[in-house]
Short mmCIF file of C-alpha atoms in Angstrom, two decimals:
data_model
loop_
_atom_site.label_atom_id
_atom_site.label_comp_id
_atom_site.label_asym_id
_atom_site.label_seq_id
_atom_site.Cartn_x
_atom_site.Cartn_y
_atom_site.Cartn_z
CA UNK A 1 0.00 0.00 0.00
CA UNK A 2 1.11 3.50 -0.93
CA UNK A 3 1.09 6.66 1.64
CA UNK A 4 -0.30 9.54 -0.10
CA UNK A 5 1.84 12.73 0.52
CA UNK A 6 0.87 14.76 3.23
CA UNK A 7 -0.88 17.93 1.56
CA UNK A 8 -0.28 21.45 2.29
CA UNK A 9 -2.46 23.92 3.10
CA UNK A 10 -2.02 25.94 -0.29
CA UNK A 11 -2.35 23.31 -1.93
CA UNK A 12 -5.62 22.23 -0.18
CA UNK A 13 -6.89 25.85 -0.14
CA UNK A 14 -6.22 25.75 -3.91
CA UNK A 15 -8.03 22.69 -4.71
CA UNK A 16 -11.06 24.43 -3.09
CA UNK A 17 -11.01 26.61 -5.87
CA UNK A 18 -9.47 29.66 -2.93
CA UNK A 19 -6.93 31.66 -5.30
CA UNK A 20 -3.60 31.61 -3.77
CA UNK A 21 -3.86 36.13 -3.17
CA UNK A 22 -7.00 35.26 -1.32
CA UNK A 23 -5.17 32.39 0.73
CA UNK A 24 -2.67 34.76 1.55
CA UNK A 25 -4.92 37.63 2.42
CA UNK A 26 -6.93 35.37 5.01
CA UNK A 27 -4.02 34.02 6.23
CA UNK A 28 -2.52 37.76 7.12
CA UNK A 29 -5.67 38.31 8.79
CA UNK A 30 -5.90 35.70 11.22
CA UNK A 31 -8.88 33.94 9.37
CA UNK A 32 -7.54 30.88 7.79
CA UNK A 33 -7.55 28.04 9.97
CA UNK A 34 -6.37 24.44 10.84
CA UNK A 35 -8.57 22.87 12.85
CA UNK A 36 -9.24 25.80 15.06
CA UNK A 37 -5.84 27.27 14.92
CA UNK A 38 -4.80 30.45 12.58
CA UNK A 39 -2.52 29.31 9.88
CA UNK A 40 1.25 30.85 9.62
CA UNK A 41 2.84 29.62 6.54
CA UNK A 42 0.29 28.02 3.88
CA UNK A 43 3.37 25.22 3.53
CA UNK A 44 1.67 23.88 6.44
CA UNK A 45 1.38 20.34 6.18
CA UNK A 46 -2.70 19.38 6.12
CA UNK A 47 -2.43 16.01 7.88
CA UNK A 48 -5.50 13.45 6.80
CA UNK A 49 -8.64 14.08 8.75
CA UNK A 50 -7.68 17.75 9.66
CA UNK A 51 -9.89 20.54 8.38
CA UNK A 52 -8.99 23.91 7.12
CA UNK A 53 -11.39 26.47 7.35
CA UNK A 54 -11.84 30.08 6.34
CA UNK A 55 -13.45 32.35 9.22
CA UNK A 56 -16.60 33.73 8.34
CA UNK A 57 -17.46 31.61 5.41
#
């Protein structure tokens, strides 16, 4: 059996259909999140089950 790669949170935000600007500017702002804690760096690794969630949407 093959391990998928761990995904990142730009790429996760970007498979939402999120442009990567709009990642950013949430991100500056406090409101993206993973699993209830403000994303840094969108290189954050998304581990499986976790959920990443813009504030307010």
């Amino acid at each position: 059996m093959t391990e998928q790669p761990i995904r990142t949170v730009r790429e996760f935000v970007r498979a939402a259909g999120l442009s990567e600007e709009r990642a950013e500017r949430h991100r500056a702002a406090g409101a993206l999140m993973l699993d209830g804690e403000p994303v840094t760096d969108l290189d954050t690794p998304v581990p499986d089950g976790s959920k990443v969630h813009v504030a307010g949407s």
